[in-house]
mmCIF file with all atom_site columns, C-alpha atoms in Angstrom:
data_model
loop_
_atom_site.group_PDB
_atom_site.id
_atom_site.type_symbol
_atom_site.label_atom_id
_atom_site.label_alt_id
_atom_site.label_comp_id
_atom_site.label_asym_id
_atom_site.label_entity_id
_atom_site.label_seq_id
_atom_site.pdbx_PDB_ins_code
_atom_site.Cartn_x
_atom_site.Cartn_y
_atom_site.Cartn_z
_atom_site.occupancy
_atom_site.B_iso_or_equiv
_atom_site.pdbx_formal_charge
_atom_site.auth_seq_id
_atom_site.auth_comp_id
_atom_site.auth_asym_id
_atom_site.auth_atom_id
_atom_site.pdbx_PDB_model_num
ATOM 1   C CA . MET B 1 1   ? 0.000  0.000  0.000   1.00 83.00 ? 16  MET B CA 1
ATOM 2   C CA . LEU B 1 2   ? 2.785  2.421  0.928   1.00 83.00 ? 17  LEU B CA 1
ATOM 3   C CA . GLY B 1 3   ? 4.562  1.615  -2.332  1.00 85.00 ? 18  GLY B CA 1
ATOM 4   C CA . SER B 1 4   ? 1.436  2.406  -4.339  1.00 86.00 ? 19  SER B CA 1
ATOM 5   C CA . LEU B 1 5   ? 0.979  5.695  -2.517  1.00 84.00 ? 20  LEU B CA 1
ATOM 6   C CA . ILE B 1 6   ? 4.591  6.685  -3.180  1.00 88.00 ? 21  ILE B CA 1
ATOM 7   C CA . ALA B 1 7   ? 4.174  5.773  -6.865  1.00 87.00 ? 22  ALA B CA 1
ATOM 8   C CA . VAL B 1 8   ? 0.998  7.880  -7.177  1.00 86.00 ? 23  VAL B CA 1
ATOM 9   C CA . LEU B 1 9   ? 2.608  10.848 -5.420  1.00 87.00 ? 24  LEU B CA 1
ATOM 10  C CA . GLY B 1 10  ? 5.681  10.537 -7.628  1.00 88.00 ? 25  GLY B CA 1
ATOM 11  C CA . THR B 1 11  ? 3.509  10.489 -10.740 1.00 89.00 ? 26  THR B CA 1
ATOM 12  C CA . LEU B 1 12  ? 1.570  13.549 -9.555  1.00 88.00 ? 27  LEU B CA 1
ATOM 13  C CA . LEU B 1 13  ? 4.770  15.390 -8.721  1.00 89.00 ? 28  LEU B CA 1
ATOM 14  C CA . GLY B 1 14  ? 6.168  14.550 -12.154 1.00 88.00 ? 29  GLY B CA 1
ATOM 15  C CA . SER B 1 15  ? 2.994  15.735 -13.871 1.00 90.00 ? 30  SER B CA 1
ATOM 16  C CA . VAL B 1 16  ? 2.948  19.018 -11.960 1.00 89.00 ? 31  VAL B CA 1
ATOM 17  C CA . SER B 1 17  ? 6.631  19.728 -12.610 1.00 90.00 ? 32  SER B CA 1
ATOM 18  C CA . THR B 1 18  ? 6.224  18.878 -16.318 1.00 90.00 ? 33  THR B CA 1
ATOM 19  C CA . HIS B 1 19  ? 3.252  21.243 -16.518 1.00 87.00 ? 34  HIS B CA 1
ATOM 20  C CA . LEU B 1 20  ? 5.225  24.055 -14.865 1.00 89.00 ? 35  LEU B CA 1
ATOM 21  C CA . PHE B 1 21  ? 8.221  23.582 -17.189 1.00 89.00 ? 36  PHE B CA 1
ATOM 22  C CA . GLN B 1 22  ? 5.958  23.550 -20.252 1.00 91.00 ? 37  GLN B CA 1
ATOM 23  C CA . GLN B 1 23  ? 4.163  26.664 -19.049 1.00 89.00 ? 38  GLN B CA 1
ATOM 24  C CA . ARG B 1 24  ? 7.482  28.494 -18.632 1.00 92.00 ? 39  ARG B CA 1
ATOM 25  C CA . ALA B 1 25  ? 8.663  27.379 -22.056 1.00 89.00 ? 40  ALA B CA 1
ATOM 26  C CA . THR B 1 26  ? 5.411  28.599 -23.605 1.00 88.00 ? 41  THR B CA 1
ATOM 27  C CA . GLU B 1 27  ? 5.725  31.969 -21.875 1.00 89.00 ? 42  GLU B CA 1
ATOM 28  C CA . ARG B 1 28  ? 9.311  32.363 -23.121 1.00 91.00 ? 43  ARG B CA 1
ATOM 29  C CA . THR B 1 29  ? 8.259  31.465 -26.667 1.00 88.00 ? 44  THR B CA 1
ATOM 30  C CA . GLU B 1 30  ? 5.396  33.964 -26.555 1.00 90.00 ? 45  GLU B CA 1
ATOM 31  C CA . ALA B 1 31  ? 7.709  36.672 -25.200 1.00 88.00 ? 46  ALA B CA 1
ATOM 32  C CA . ARG B 1 32  ? 10.191 36.051 -28.019 1.00 90.00 ? 47  ARG B CA 1
ATOM 33  C CA . ALA B 1 33  ? 7.381  36.221 -30.568 1.00 89.00 ? 48  ALA B CA 1
ATOM 34  C CA . ARG B 1 34  ? 6.192  39.551 -29.115 1.00 88.00 ? 49  ARG B CA 1
ATOM 35  C CA . GLU B 1 35  ? 9.742  40.912 -29.221 1.00 89.00 ? 50  GLU B CA 1
ATOM 36  C CA . GLY B 1 36  ? 10.061 39.797 -32.844 1.00 90.00 ? 51  GLY B CA 1
ATOM 37  C CA . LEU B 1 37  ? 6.806  41.510 -33.792 1.00 92.00 ? 52  LEU B CA 1
ATOM 38  C CA . LEU B 1 38  ? 7.827  44.682 -31.987 1.00 91.00 ? 53  LEU B CA 1
ATOM 39  C CA . ARG B 1 39  ? 11.168 44.653 -33.784 1.00 92.00 ? 54  ARG B CA 1
ATOM 40  C CA . GLN B 1 40  ? 9.380  44.324 -37.135 1.00 94.00 ? 55  GLN B CA 1
ATOM 41  C CA . GLU B 1 41  ? 7.088  47.227 -36.219 1.00 95.00 ? 56  GLU B CA 1
ATOM 42  C CA . ARG B 1 42  ? 10.082 49.346 -35.260 1.00 94.00 ? 57  ARG B CA 1
ATOM 43  C CA . LEU B 1 43  ? 11.891 48.452 -38.476 1.00 95.00 ? 58  LEU B CA 1
ATOM 44  C CA . ALA B 1 44  ? 8.825  49.445 -40.500 1.00 96.00 ? 59  ALA B CA 1
ATOM 45  C CA . ALA B 1 45  ? 8.441  52.706 -38.567 1.00 96.00 ? 60  ALA B CA 1
ATOM 46  C CA . TYR B 1 46  ? 12.102 53.711 -38.853 1.00 97.00 ? 61  TYR B CA 1
ATOM 47  C CA . SER B 1 47  ? 12.369 52.872 -42.544 1.00 96.00 ? 62  SER B CA 1
ATOM 48  C CA . GLY B 1 48  ? 8.950  54.382 -43.270 1.00 97.00 ? 63  GLY B CA 1
ATOM 49  C CA . PHE B 1 49  ? 9.953  57.661 -41.682 1.00 97.00 ? 64  PHE B CA 1
ATOM 50  C CA . ALA B 1 50  ? 13.266 57.779 -43.545 1.00 97.00 ? 65  ALA B CA 1
ATOM 51  C CA . ALA B 1 51  ? 11.491 57.138 -46.853 1.00 97.00 ? 66  ALA B CA 1
ATOM 52  C CA . ALA B 1 52  ? 8.727  59.670 -46.145 1.00 98.00 ? 67  ALA B CA 1
ATOM 53  C CA . VAL B 1 53  ? 11.068 62.465 -45.093 1.00 98.00 ? 68  VAL B CA 1
ATOM 54  C CA . THR B 1 54  ? 13.286 61.803 -48.140 1.00 97.00 ? 69  THR B CA 1
ATOM 55  C CA . GLU B 1 55  ? 10.278 62.048 -50.465 1.00 98.00 ? 70  GLU B CA 1
ATOM 56  C CA . LEU B 1 56  ? 9.268  65.268 -48.722 1.00 98.00 ? 71  LEU B CA 1
ATOM 57  C CA . LYS B 1 57  ? 12.758 66.675 -49.255 1.00 98.00 ? 72  LYS B CA 1
ATOM 58  C CA . ARG B 1 58  ? 12.518 65.866 -52.967 1.00 97.00 ? 73  ARG B CA 1
ATOM 59  C CA . ALA B 1 59  ? 9.165  67.650 -53.173 1.00 97.00 ? 74  ALA B CA 1
ATOM 60  C CA . VAL B 1 60  ? 10.441 70.720 -51.316 1.00 96.00 ? 75  VAL B CA 1
ATOM 61  C CA . VAL B 1 61  ? 13.436 70.966 -53.647 1.00 96.00 ? 76  VAL B CA 1
ATOM 62  C CA . THR B 1 62  ? 11.048 70.716 -56.601 1.00 95.00 ? 77  THR B CA 1
ATOM 63  C CA . VAL B 1 63  ? 9.036  73.625 -55.177 1.00 95.00 ? 78  VAL B CA 1
ATOM 64  C CA . ARG B 1 64  ? 12.209 75.684 -54.847 1.00 92.00 ? 79  ARG B CA 1
ATOM 65  C CA . LEU B 1 65  ? 13.220 74.935 -58.433 1.00 91.00 ? 80  LEU B CA 1
ATOM 66  C CA . ARG B 1 66  ? 9.771  75.710 -59.890 1.00 92.00 ? 81  ARG B CA 1
ATOM 67  C CA . ARG B 1 67  ? 9.189  79.063 -58.211 1.00 89.00 ? 82  ARG B CA 1
ATOM 68  C CA . SER B 1 68  ? 9.491  80.900 -61.531 1.00 89.00 ? 83  SER B CA 1
ATOM 69  C CA . ASP B 1 69  ? 6.718  78.848 -63.221 1.00 93.00 ? 84  ASP B CA 1
ATOM 70  C CA . PRO B 1 70  ? 3.353  79.550 -61.520 1.00 91.00 ? 85  PRO B CA 1
ATOM 71  C CA . ALA B 1 71  ? 1.536  76.660 -63.212 1.00 88.00 ? 86  ALA B CA 1
ATOM 72  C CA . ALA B 1 72  ? 4.179  74.111 -62.226 1.00 94.00 ? 87  ALA B CA 1
ATOM 73  C CA . LEU B 1 73  ? 4.567  75.695 -58.805 1.00 95.00 ? 88  LEU B CA 1
ATOM 74  C CA . ASP B 1 74  ? 0.939  75.056 -57.829 1.00 94.00 ? 89  ASP B CA 1
ATOM 75  C CA . ALA B 1 75  ? 1.259  71.340 -58.603 1.00 95.00 ? 90  ALA B CA 1
ATOM 76  C CA . ALA B 1 76  ? 4.609  71.154 -56.806 1.00 96.00 ? 91  ALA B CA 1
ATOM 77  C CA . LEU B 1 77  ? 3.169  72.884 -53.734 1.00 96.00 ? 92  LEU B CA 1
ATOM 78  C CA . ALA B 1 78  ? 0.230  70.484 -53.642 1.00 96.00 ? 93  ALA B CA 1
ATOM 79  C CA . GLU B 1 79  ? 2.587  67.502 -53.869 1.00 97.00 ? 94  GLU B CA 1
ATOM 80  C CA . ALA B 1 80  ? 4.865  68.922 -51.169 1.00 97.00 ? 95  ALA B CA 1
ATOM 81  C CA . ASP B 1 81  ? 1.857  69.485 -48.909 1.00 97.00 ? 96  ASP B CA 1
ATOM 82  C CA . ARG B 1 82  ? 0.637  65.913 -49.448 1.00 98.00 ? 97  ARG B CA 1
ATOM 83  C CA . LEU B 1 83  ? 4.084  64.458 -48.777 1.00 98.00 ? 98  LEU B CA 1
ATOM 84  C CA . GLY B 1 84  ? 4.496  66.710 -45.740 1.00 97.00 ? 99  GLY B CA 1
ATOM 85  C CA . ALA B 1 85  ? 1.359  65.205 -44.228 1.00 97.00 ? 100 ALA B CA 1
ATOM 86  C CA . LEU B 1 86  ? 2.634  61.693 -44.960 1.00 98.00 ? 101 LEU B CA 1
ATOM 87  C CA . ALA B 1 87  ? 6.016  62.470 -43.395 1.00 97.00 ? 102 ALA B CA 1
ATOM 88  C CA . GLU B 1 88  ? 4.333  63.896 -40.305 1.00 96.00 ? 103 GLU B CA 1
ATOM 89  C CA . THR B 1 89  ? 2.194  60.757 -40.036 1.00 97.00 ? 104 THR B CA 1
ATOM 90  C CA . ALA B 1 90  ? 5.310  58.578 -40.349 1.00 97.00 ? 105 ALA B CA 1
ATOM 91  C CA . ARG B 1 91  ? 6.955  60.650 -37.634 1.00 96.00 ? 106 ARG B CA 1
ATOM 92  C CA . PHE B 1 92  ? 3.992  60.167 -35.281 1.00 96.00 ? 107 PHE B CA 1
ATOM 93  C CA . ARG B 1 93  ? 4.012  56.420 -35.949 1.00 96.00 ? 108 ARG B CA 1
ATOM 94  C CA . LEU B 1 94  ? 7.738  56.323 -35.242 1.00 96.00 ? 109 LEU B CA 1
ATOM 95  C CA . LEU B 1 95  ? 7.221  58.059 -31.898 1.00 94.00 ? 110 LEU B CA 1
ATOM 96  C CA . LEU B 1 96  ? 4.422  55.676 -30.961 1.00 95.00 ? 111 LEU B CA 1
ATOM 97  C CA . VAL B 1 97  ? 6.380  52.545 -31.860 1.00 94.00 ? 112 VAL B CA 1
ATOM 98  C CA . SER B 1 98  ? 9.711  53.633 -30.396 1.00 92.00 ? 113 SER B CA 1
ATOM 99  C CA . GLY B 1 99  ? 8.131  54.825 -27.163 1.00 89.00 ? 114 GLY B CA 1
ATOM 100 C CA . ARG B 1 100 ? 10.665 57.582 -26.666 1.00 91.00 ? 115 ARG B CA 1
ATOM 101 C CA . PRO B 1 101 ? 11.729 60.938 -28.131 1.00 93.00 ? 116 PRO B CA 1
ATOM 102 C CA . GLU B 1 102 ? 13.502 60.728 -31.478 1.00 95.00 ? 117 GLU B CA 1
ATOM 103 C CA . PRO B 1 103 ? 15.751 63.818 -31.683 1.00 96.00 ? 118 PRO B CA 1
ATOM 104 C CA . LEU B 1 104 ? 17.538 62.569 -34.810 1.00 97.00 ? 119 LEU B CA 1
ATOM 105 C CA . ALA B 1 105 ? 14.197 62.193 -36.601 1.00 96.00 ? 120 ALA B CA 1
ATOM 106 C CA . ASP B 1 106 ? 13.294 65.707 -35.475 1.00 96.00 ? 121 ASP B CA 1
ATOM 107 C CA . ALA B 1 107 ? 16.634 66.978 -36.799 1.00 97.00 ? 122 ALA B CA 1
ATOM 108 C CA . ALA B 1 108 ? 16.060 65.376 -40.209 1.00 96.00 ? 123 ALA B CA 1
ATOM 109 C CA . PHE B 1 109 ? 12.564 66.856 -40.329 1.00 94.00 ? 124 PHE B CA 1
ATOM 110 C CA . ALA B 1 110 ? 13.941 70.295 -39.416 1.00 96.00 ? 125 ALA B CA 1
ATOM 111 C CA . CYS B 1 111 ? 16.491 70.039 -42.233 1.00 97.00 ? 126 CYS B CA 1
ATOM 112 C CA . VAL B 1 112 ? 13.626 69.686 -44.702 1.00 96.00 ? 127 VAL B CA 1
ATOM 113 C CA . GLY B 1 113 ? 12.118 72.898 -43.345 1.00 92.00 ? 128 GLY B CA 1
ATOM 114 C CA . ALA B 1 114 ? 15.453 74.669 -43.768 1.00 95.00 ? 129 ALA B CA 1
ATOM 115 C CA . LEU B 1 115 ? 15.387 73.925 -47.506 1.00 94.00 ? 130 LEU B CA 1
ATOM 116 C CA . HIS B 1 116 ? 12.644 76.556 -47.918 1.00 88.00 ? 131 HIS B CA 1
ATOM 117 C CA . GLU B 1 117 ? 15.040 79.226 -46.700 1.00 90.00 ? 132 GLU B CA 1
ATOM 118 C CA . ALA B 1 118 ? 17.867 78.506 -49.162 1.00 92.00 ? 133 ALA B CA 1
ATOM 119 C CA . ALA B 1 119 ? 19.078 81.715 -50.777 1.00 91.00 ? 134 ALA B CA 1
ATOM 120 C CA . ASP B 1 120 ? 20.280 80.178 -54.042 1.00 92.00 ? 135 ASP B CA 1
ATOM 121 C CA . ARG B 1 121 ? 21.106 76.837 -55.665 1.00 92.00 ? 136 ARG B CA 1
ATOM 122 C CA . SER B 1 122 ? 24.470 76.594 -53.933 1.00 95.00 ? 137 SER B CA 1
ATOM 123 C CA . ASP B 1 123 ? 22.852 77.161 -50.557 1.00 96.00 ? 138 ASP B CA 1
ATOM 124 C CA . LEU B 1 124 ? 20.168 74.636 -51.512 1.00 95.00 ? 139 LEU B CA 1
ATOM 125 C CA . ARG B 1 125 ? 22.848 72.017 -52.269 1.00 96.00 ? 140 ARG B CA 1
ATOM 126 C CA . ASP B 1 126 ? 24.521 72.730 -48.922 1.00 97.00 ? 141 ASP B CA 1
ATOM 127 C CA . ARG B 1 127 ? 21.223 72.327 -47.097 1.00 97.00 ? 142 ARG B CA 1
ATOM 128 C CA . GLU B 1 128 ? 20.521 69.098 -48.993 1.00 97.00 ? 143 GLU B CA 1
ATOM 129 C CA . ALA B 1 129 ? 23.906 67.795 -47.826 1.00 97.00 ? 144 ALA B CA 1
ATOM 130 C CA . GLU B 1 130 ? 22.961 68.691 -44.239 1.00 97.00 ? 145 GLU B CA 1
ATOM 131 C CA . PHE B 1 131 ? 19.697 66.800 -44.714 1.00 97.00 ? 146 PHE B CA 1
ATOM 132 C CA . GLU B 1 132 ? 21.539 63.731 -46.045 1.00 97.00 ? 147 GLU B CA 1
ATOM 133 C CA . THR B 1 133 ? 23.866 63.831 -43.036 1.00 97.00 ? 148 THR B CA 1
ATOM 134 C CA . ALA B 1 134 ? 20.912 64.095 -40.648 1.00 97.00 ? 149 ALA B CA 1
ATOM 135 C CA . VAL B 1 135 ? 19.110 61.163 -42.303 1.00 97.00 ? 150 VAL B CA 1
ATOM 136 C CA . ALA B 1 136 ? 22.295 59.076 -42.259 1.00 97.00 ? 151 ALA B CA 1
ATOM 137 C CA . ALA B 1 137 ? 22.675 59.745 -38.509 1.00 97.00 ? 152 ALA B CA 1
ATOM 138 C CA . PHE B 1 138 ? 19.025 58.805 -37.950 1.00 97.00 ? 153 PHE B CA 1
ATOM 139 C CA . ILE B 1 139 ? 19.417 55.559 -39.899 1.00 97.00 ? 154 ILE B CA 1
ATOM 140 C CA . ALA B 1 140 ? 22.635 54.640 -38.075 1.00 96.00 ? 155 ALA B CA 1
ATOM 141 C CA . ALA B 1 141 ? 20.972 55.186 -34.693 1.00 95.00 ? 156 ALA B CA 1
ATOM 142 C CA . ALA B 1 142 ? 17.909 53.206 -35.788 1.00 95.00 ? 157 ALA B CA 1
ATOM 143 C CA . ALA B 1 143 ? 20.111 50.338 -36.939 1.00 94.00 ? 158 ALA B CA 1
ATOM 144 C CA . ASP B 1 144 ? 21.863 50.328 -33.563 1.00 93.00 ? 159 ASP B CA 1
ATOM 145 C CA . ARG B 1 145 ? 18.533 50.189 -31.723 1.00 90.00 ? 160 ARG B CA 1
ATOM 146 C CA . LEU B 1 146 ? 17.265 47.377 -33.909 1.00 90.00 ? 161 LEU B CA 1
ATOM 147 C CA . ALA B 1 147 ? 20.485 45.391 -33.447 1.00 89.00 ? 162 ALA B CA 1
ATOM 148 C CA . VAL B 1 148 ? 20.129 45.279 -29.661 1.00 74.00 ? 163 VAL B CA 1
ATOM 149 C CA . ALA B 1 149 ? 19.255 41.770 -28.468 1.00 50.00 ? 164 ALA B CA 1
ATOM 150 C CA . PRO B 1 150 ? 15.724 41.398 -27.100 1.00 51.00 ? 165 PRO B CA 1
ATOM 151 C CA . ARG B 1 151 ? 15.407 41.360 -23.294 1.00 51.00 ? 166 ARG B CA 1
ATOM 152 C CA . SER B 1 152 ? 14.222 37.745 -23.195 1.00 43.00 ? 167 SER B CA 1
ATOM 153 C CA . ALA B 1 153 ? 17.404 36.534 -24.929 1.00 41.00 ? 168 ALA B CA 1
ATOM 154 C CA . ARG B 1 154 ? 19.790 38.212 -22.475 1.00 41.00 ? 169 ARG B CA 1
#
């Protein structure tokens, strides 16, 4: 009788411990999956912002170059306005997904605004170079953030 009781208790203990180990493994797998999804969302937000702000820069430069042609200027202004709204939306999404301030994104966005104030084509080229530098810094920082190992793997 005692032997049977010990066998039953051993079986129950084994079942409970197996259940606990499986539950932990499932939780770890789910946490890794969440981290992977969050990383994909961040990648999409960072790359989406970089693409949107670059398209906006192109449109702003087009506006600057078409100032002497009123018919072409109206279309260029409309396109720049549309792309400005898309870039702002991408910036908001980036802030939501990253969960923290993004000063390098703000700097790249500010460089686009500075293009409006270019005095001549030489100044415009200089400001475009500043924009490219700002976007490169943003992308490098984003790549560093995305390369960090997820918390559950540490």
